Coordinates of C-alpha atoms in Angstrom, one line a residue:
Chain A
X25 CA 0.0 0.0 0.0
X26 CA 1.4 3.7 -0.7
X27 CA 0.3 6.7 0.5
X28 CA -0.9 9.2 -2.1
X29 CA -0.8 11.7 0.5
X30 CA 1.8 14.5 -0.9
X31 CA 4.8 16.4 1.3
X32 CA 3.9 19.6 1.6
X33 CA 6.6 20.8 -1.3
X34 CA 4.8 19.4 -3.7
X35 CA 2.3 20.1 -6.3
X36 CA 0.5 17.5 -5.7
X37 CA -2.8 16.2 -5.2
X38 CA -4.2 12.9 -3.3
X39 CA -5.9 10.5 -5.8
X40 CA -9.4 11.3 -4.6
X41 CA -9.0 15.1 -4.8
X42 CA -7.1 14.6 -8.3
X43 CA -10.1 12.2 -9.6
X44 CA -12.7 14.4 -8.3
X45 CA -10.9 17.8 -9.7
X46 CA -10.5 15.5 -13.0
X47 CA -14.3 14.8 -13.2
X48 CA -15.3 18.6 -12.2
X49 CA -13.2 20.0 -15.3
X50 CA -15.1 18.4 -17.5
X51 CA -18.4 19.9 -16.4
X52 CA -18.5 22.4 -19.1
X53 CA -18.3 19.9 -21.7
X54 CA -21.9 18.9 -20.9
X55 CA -24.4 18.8 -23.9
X56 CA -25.6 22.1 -24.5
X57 CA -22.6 23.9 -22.3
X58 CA -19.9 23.4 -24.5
X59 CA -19.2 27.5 -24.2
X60 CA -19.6 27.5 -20.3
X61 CA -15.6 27.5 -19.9
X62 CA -15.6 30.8 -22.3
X63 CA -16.9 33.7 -20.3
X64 CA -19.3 35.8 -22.4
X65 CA -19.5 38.9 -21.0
X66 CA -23.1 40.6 -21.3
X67 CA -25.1 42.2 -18.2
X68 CA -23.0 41.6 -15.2
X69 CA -24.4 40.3 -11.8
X70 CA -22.4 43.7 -10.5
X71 CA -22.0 47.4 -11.0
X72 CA -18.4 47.2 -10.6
X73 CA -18.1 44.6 -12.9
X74 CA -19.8 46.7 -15.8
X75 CA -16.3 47.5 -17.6
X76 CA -16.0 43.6 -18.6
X77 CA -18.1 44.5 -21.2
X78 CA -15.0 46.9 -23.0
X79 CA -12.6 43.5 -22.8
X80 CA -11.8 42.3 -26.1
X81 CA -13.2 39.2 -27.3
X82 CA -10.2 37.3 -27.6
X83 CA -9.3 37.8 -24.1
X84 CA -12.4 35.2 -23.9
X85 CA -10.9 33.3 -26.0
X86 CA -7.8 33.5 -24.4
X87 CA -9.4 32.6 -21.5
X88 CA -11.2 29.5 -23.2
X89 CA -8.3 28.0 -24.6
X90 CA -6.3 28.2 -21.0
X91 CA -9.1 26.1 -19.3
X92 CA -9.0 23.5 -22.1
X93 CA -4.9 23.8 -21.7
X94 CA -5.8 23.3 -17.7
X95 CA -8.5 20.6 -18.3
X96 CA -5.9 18.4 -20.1
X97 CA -3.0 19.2 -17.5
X98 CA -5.2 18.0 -15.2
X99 CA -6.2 14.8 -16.6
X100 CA -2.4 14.2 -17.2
X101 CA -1.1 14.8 -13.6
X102 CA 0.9 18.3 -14.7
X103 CA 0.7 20.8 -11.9
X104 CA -2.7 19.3 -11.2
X105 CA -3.4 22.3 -8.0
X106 CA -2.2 25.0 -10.5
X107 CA -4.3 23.8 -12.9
X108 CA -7.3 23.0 -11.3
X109 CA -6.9 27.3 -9.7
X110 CA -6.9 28.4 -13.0
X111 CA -10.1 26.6 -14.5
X112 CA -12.0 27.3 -11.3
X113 CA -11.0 30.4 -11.8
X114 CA -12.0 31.0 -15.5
X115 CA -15.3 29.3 -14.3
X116 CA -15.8 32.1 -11.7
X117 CA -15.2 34.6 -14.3
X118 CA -18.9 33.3 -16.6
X119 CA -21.7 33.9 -13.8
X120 CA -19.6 37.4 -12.3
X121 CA -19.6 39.1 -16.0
X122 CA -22.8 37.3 -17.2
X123 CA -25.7 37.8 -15.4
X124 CA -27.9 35.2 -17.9
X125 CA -24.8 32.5 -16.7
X126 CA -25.2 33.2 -12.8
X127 CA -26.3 29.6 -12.2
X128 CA -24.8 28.1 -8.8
X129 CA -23.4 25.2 -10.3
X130 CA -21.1 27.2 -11.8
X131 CA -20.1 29.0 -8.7
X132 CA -19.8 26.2 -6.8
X133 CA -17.2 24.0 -9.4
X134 CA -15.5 27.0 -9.9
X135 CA -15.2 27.2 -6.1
X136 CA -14.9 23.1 -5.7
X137 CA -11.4 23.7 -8.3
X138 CA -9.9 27.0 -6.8
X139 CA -10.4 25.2 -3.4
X140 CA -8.8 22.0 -5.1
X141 CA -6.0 23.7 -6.3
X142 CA -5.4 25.3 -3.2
X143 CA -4.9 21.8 -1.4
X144 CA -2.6 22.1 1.7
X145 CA -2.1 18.3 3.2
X146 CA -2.3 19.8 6.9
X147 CA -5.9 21.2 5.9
X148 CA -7.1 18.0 3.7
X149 CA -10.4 18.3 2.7
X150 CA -11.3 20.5 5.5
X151 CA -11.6 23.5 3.3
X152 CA -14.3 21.5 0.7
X153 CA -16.0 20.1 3.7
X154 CA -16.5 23.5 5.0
X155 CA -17.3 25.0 1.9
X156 CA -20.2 22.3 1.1
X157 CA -21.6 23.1 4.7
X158 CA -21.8 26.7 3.7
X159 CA -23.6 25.8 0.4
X160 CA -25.7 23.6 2.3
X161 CA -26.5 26.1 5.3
X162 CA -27.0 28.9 2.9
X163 CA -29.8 27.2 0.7
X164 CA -32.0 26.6 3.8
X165 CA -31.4 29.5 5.3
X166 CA -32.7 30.6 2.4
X167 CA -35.7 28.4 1.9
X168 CA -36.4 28.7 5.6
X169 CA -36.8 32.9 6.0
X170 CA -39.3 32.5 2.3
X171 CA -42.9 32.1 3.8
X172 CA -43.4 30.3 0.0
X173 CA -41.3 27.9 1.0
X174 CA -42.5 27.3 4.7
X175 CA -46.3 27.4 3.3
X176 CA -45.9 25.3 0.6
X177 CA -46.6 27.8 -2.3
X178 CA -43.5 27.8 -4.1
X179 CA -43.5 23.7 -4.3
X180 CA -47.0 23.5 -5.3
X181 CA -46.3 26.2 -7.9
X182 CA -43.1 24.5 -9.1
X183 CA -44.4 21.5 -9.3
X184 CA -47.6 21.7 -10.6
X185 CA -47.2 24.8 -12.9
X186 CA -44.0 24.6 -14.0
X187 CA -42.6 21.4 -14.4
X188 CA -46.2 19.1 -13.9
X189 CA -44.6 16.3 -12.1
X190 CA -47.7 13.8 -12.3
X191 CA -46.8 11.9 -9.3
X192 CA -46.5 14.7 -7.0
X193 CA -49.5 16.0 -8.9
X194 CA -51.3 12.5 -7.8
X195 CA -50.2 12.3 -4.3
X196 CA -51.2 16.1 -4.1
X197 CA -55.1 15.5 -5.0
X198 CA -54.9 12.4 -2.2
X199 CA -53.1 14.9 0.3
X200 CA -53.3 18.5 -0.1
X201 CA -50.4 19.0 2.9
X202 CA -47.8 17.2 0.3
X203 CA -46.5 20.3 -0.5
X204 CA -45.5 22.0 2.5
X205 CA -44.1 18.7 3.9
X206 CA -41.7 18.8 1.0
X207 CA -41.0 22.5 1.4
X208 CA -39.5 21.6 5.3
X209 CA -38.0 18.4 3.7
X210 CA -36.1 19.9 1.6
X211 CA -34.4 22.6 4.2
X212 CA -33.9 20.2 7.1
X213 CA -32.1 17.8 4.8
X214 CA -30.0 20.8 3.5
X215 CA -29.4 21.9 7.4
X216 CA -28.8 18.4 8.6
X217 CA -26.0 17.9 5.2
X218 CA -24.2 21.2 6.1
X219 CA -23.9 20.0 9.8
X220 CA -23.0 16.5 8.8
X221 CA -19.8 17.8 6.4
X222 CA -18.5 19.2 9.8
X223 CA -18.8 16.4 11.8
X224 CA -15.3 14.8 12.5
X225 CA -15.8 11.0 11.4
X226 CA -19.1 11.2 9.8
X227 CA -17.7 12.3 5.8
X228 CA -18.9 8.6 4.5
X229 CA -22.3 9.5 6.5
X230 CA -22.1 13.2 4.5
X231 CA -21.3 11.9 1.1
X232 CA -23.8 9.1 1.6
X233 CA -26.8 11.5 2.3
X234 CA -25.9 14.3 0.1
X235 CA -25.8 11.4 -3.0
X236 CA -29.3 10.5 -2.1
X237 CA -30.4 14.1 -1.7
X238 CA -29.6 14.9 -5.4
X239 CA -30.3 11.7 -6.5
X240 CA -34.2 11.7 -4.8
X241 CA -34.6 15.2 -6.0
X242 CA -34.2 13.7 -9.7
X243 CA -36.6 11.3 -8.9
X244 CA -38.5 13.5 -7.2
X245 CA -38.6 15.6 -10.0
X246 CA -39.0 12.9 -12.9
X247 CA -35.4 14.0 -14.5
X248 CA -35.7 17.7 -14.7
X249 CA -34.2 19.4 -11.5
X250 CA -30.9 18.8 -11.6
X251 CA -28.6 16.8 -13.4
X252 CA -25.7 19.4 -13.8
X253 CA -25.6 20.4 -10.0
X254 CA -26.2 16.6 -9.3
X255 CA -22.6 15.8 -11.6
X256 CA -20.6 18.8 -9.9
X257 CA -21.8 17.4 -6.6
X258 CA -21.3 13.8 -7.4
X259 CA -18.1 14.8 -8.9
X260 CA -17.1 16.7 -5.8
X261 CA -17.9 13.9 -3.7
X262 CA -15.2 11.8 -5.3
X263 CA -13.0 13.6 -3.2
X264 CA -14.2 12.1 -0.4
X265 CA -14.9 9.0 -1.6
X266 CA -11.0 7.2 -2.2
X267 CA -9.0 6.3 0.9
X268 CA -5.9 8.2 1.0
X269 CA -4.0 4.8 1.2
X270 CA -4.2 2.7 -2.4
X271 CA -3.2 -0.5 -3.8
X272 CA 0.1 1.2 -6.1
X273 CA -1.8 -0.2 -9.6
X274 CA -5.0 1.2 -8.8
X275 CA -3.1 4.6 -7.5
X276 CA -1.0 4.5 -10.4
X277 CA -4.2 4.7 -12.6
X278 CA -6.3 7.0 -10.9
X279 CA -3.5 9.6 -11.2
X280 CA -2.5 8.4 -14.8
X281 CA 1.2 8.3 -13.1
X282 CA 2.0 4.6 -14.7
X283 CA 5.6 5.8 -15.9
X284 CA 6.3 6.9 -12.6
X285 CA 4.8 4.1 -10.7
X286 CA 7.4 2.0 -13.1
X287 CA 10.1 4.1 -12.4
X288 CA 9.9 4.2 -8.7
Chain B
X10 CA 9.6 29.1 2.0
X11 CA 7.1 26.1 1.2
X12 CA 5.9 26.9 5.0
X13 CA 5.5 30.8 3.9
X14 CA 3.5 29.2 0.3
X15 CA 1.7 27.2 2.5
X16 CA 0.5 29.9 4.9
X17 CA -0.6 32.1 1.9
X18 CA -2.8 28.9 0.4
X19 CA -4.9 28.8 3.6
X20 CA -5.4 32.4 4.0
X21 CA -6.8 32.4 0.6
X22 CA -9.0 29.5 1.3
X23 CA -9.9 31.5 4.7
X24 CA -10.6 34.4 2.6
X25 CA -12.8 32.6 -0.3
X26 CA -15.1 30.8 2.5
X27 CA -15.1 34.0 4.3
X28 CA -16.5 36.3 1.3
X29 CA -19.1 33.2 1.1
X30 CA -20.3 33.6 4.9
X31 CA -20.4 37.5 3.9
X32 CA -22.3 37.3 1.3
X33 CA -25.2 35.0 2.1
X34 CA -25.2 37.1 5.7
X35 CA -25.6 40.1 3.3
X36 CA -28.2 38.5 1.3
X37 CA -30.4 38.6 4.7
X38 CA -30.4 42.0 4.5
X39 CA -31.2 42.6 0.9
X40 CA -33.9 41.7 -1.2
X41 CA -31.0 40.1 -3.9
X42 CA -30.0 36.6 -3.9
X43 CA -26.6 37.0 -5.1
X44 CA -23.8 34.4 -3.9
X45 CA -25.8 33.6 -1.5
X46 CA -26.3 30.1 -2.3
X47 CA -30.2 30.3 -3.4
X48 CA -31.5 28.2 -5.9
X49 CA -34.5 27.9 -7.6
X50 CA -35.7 29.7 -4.2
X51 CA -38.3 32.7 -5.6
X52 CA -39.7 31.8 -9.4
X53 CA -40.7 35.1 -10.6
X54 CA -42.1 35.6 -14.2
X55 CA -42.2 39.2 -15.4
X56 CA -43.4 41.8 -18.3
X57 CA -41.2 44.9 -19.1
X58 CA -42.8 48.1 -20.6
X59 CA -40.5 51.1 -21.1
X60 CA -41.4 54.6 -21.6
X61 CA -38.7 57.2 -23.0
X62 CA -39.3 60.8 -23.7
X63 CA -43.0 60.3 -23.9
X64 CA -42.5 56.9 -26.7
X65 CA -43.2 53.7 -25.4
X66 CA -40.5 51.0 -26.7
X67 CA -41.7 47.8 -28.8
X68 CA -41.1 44.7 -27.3
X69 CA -37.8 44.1 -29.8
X70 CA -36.4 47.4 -28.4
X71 CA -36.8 46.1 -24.5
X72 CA -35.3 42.9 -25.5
X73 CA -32.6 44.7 -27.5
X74 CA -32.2 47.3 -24.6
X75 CA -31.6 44.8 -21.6
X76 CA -30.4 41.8 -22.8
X77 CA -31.8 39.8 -19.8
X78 CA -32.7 36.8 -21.9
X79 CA -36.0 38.4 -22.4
X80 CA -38.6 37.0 -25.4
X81 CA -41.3 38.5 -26.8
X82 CA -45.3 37.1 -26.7
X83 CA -47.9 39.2 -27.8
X84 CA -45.9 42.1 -28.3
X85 CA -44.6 42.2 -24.9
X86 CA -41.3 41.8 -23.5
X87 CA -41.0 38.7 -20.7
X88 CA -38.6 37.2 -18.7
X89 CA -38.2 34.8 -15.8
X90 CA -36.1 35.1 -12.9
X91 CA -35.0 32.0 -10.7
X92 CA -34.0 33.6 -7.6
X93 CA -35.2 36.6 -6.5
X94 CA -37.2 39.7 -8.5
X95 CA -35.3 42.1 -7.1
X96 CA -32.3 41.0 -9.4
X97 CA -34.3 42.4 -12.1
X98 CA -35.3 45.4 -10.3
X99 CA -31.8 45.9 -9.5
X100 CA -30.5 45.7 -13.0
X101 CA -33.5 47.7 -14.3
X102 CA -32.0 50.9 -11.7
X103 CA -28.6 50.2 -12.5
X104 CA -29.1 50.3 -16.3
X105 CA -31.1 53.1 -16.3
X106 CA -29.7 55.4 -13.7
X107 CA -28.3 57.8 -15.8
X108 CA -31.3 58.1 -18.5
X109 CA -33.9 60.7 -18.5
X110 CA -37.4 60.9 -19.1
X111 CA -37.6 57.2 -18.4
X112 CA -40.4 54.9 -17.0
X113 CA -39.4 51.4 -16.5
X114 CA -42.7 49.4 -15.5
X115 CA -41.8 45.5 -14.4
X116 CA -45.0 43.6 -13.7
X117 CA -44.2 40.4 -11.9
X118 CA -45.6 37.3 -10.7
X119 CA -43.6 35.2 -7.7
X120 CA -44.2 31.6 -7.4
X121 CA -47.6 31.8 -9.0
X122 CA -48.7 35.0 -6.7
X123 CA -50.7 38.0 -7.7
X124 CA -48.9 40.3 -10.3
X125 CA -46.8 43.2 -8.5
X126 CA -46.0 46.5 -10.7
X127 CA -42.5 47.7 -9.3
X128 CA -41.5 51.2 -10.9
X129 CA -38.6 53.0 -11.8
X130 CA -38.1 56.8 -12.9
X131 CA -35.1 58.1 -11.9

């Protein structure tokens, strides 16, 4: 067994982080996002961000071709934590300058990379764990002040106007209090997954319930709500999800290092 | 050195999840939703009607003019906001803040509720 687990010197990642920052990169190759990783700057989402709209276009493009150039430096073990910076980064960049591409799942595998590529060995995955909590917290301290949330309106609404999910629809005409009960659902799970990503010991438990979270809202929602967010937090997850100590082989493929597992 | 490179990493990270506990503190103080983690939380569909020097725009021209992924249906210009209304009444002022002789009329409707008319004149 070896240890993955790099000196401090080194820009290195563990094979968990590095498969998980691997499998983030390529969210903006998803069908239909294929420009995400090229900022497009239109209305942005602040005042003091209104002079993007003056920057050349091929500083875009720039910008594009450097997050390809870090998506493949990534996948081939050079400088992975610079890398994985720089495309979480450029990520950041879309939803800031592009009010029509604020979307959270943005911000949070642009945040999931930077954080990545800021890997310190003393910290681990501390810094990830505490950022899911915050994403967590936020979104039902969010749900939780919204009296549309806490009555039920916005769930009925959502569900019955907007995206007609027929078995909610069905349980709905049996019990009218379906609803509200999946309003508070939804932001104790949220509050109970950002407490359990602090808990010392209970990652596996975190991971375990924040993959059946996303997985039960597609359900929930018949395939439409969310199957990007669901990939960046899967994705994330992987982080979590390999033990720091691997069998060399498996190591040596996780991190594409096979010449250097030879070597050594 | 690698200590000092070290020390720098983790203040960033500090910083980047401190910005974050900012932010979504601010957004309890706002009416906007911005990096503060909120998704899908306030589903707000909305009509735009502008006003300038006396000349009501056509729908194309509100499209044209804010760029908010707007489309036009019976000659009006709609859009749909995901998170909070107030994003659109925020971009709306910011837009428009140094234009004169300008009525912006939004007419929304939050998760299915009764239409609101926010206005704006500077």
């Amino acid at each position: 067994m070896v240890t993955l687990t790099p000196p401090v010197e080194t820009d290195d990642l563990p094979a968990g982080p590095l498969l998980a920052a691997r499998l983030v990169v390529l969210f903006p190759l998803w069908p239909g996002f294929l420009g995400l990783a090229r900022p497009n700057p239109d209305v942005a989402a602040f005042a003091w961000l209104d002079w993007t709209e003056q920057v050349p276009g091929i500083v875009w493009l720039i910008g594009a071709a450097l997050y390809l150039g870090c998506a493949v430096a990534l996948w081939l073990a050079i400088m992975p934590r610079a890398a994985a910076a720089v495309a979480g980064s450029i990520i950041l960049v879309g939803p800031l300058v592009d009010l029509g591409a604020y979307a959270n799942n943005r911000i949070l595998a642009g945040l999931v990379l930077v954080l990545l590529g800021l890997y310190e060995p003393r910290t681990h995955l501390w810094p990830l764990r505490i950022q899911l909590s915050v994403m967590y917290g936020a979104a039902a301290l969010n749900k939780v002040f919204d009296p549309d949330w806490r009555d039920g309106t916005f769930i009925e609404h959502w569900t019955d106007d907007l995206l007609d999910l027929r078995i909610h629809g069905a349980v709905r005409d049996l019990w009218s209090g379906i609803d509200r009960l999946v309003g508070w659902s939804a932001f104790v799970i949220e509050a109970t997954l950002a407490v359990l990503f602090l808990l010392p010991g209970r990652i596996r438990w975190a991971v375990a319930a924040a993959l059946a979270f996303h997985g039960g809202m597609l359900v929930f929602t018949e395939g439409e709500i969310s199957w990007l967010f669901a990939y960046v937090v899967g994705a994330t997850l992987v982080a979590f999800s390999l033990p720091r100590s691997i069998w060399p082989p498996v190591a040596a493929l996780l991190t594409l290092r096979v010449a250097e597992l030879v070597i050594s | 050195m690698s200590r000092l490179r070290a020390n720098w990493r983790l203040a960033l990270v500090g910083s980047i999840l401190a910005v974050q506990l900012l932010t979504v503190a601010h957004a309890r103080t706002v009416d906007t939703r911005y990096l503060a983690w909120a998704p899908y939380d306030q589903i707000s569909f909305y009509e735009i009607e502008v006003d300038i020097d006396g000349r009501t725009l056509d729908a194309d021209e509100v499209v044209v003019r804010y760029r908010l992924g707007l489309w036009v249906e019976d000659d009006i210009a709609h859009g749909r906001e995901n998170r909070a209304i107030a994003h659109v009444h925020s971009y709306v002022r910011r837009a428009e803040a140094d234009t004169n002789d300008i009525v912006v009329t939004v007419s929304s409707s939050t998760n299915g509720g009764p239409v609101e008319v926010w206005t704006w004149s500077p």
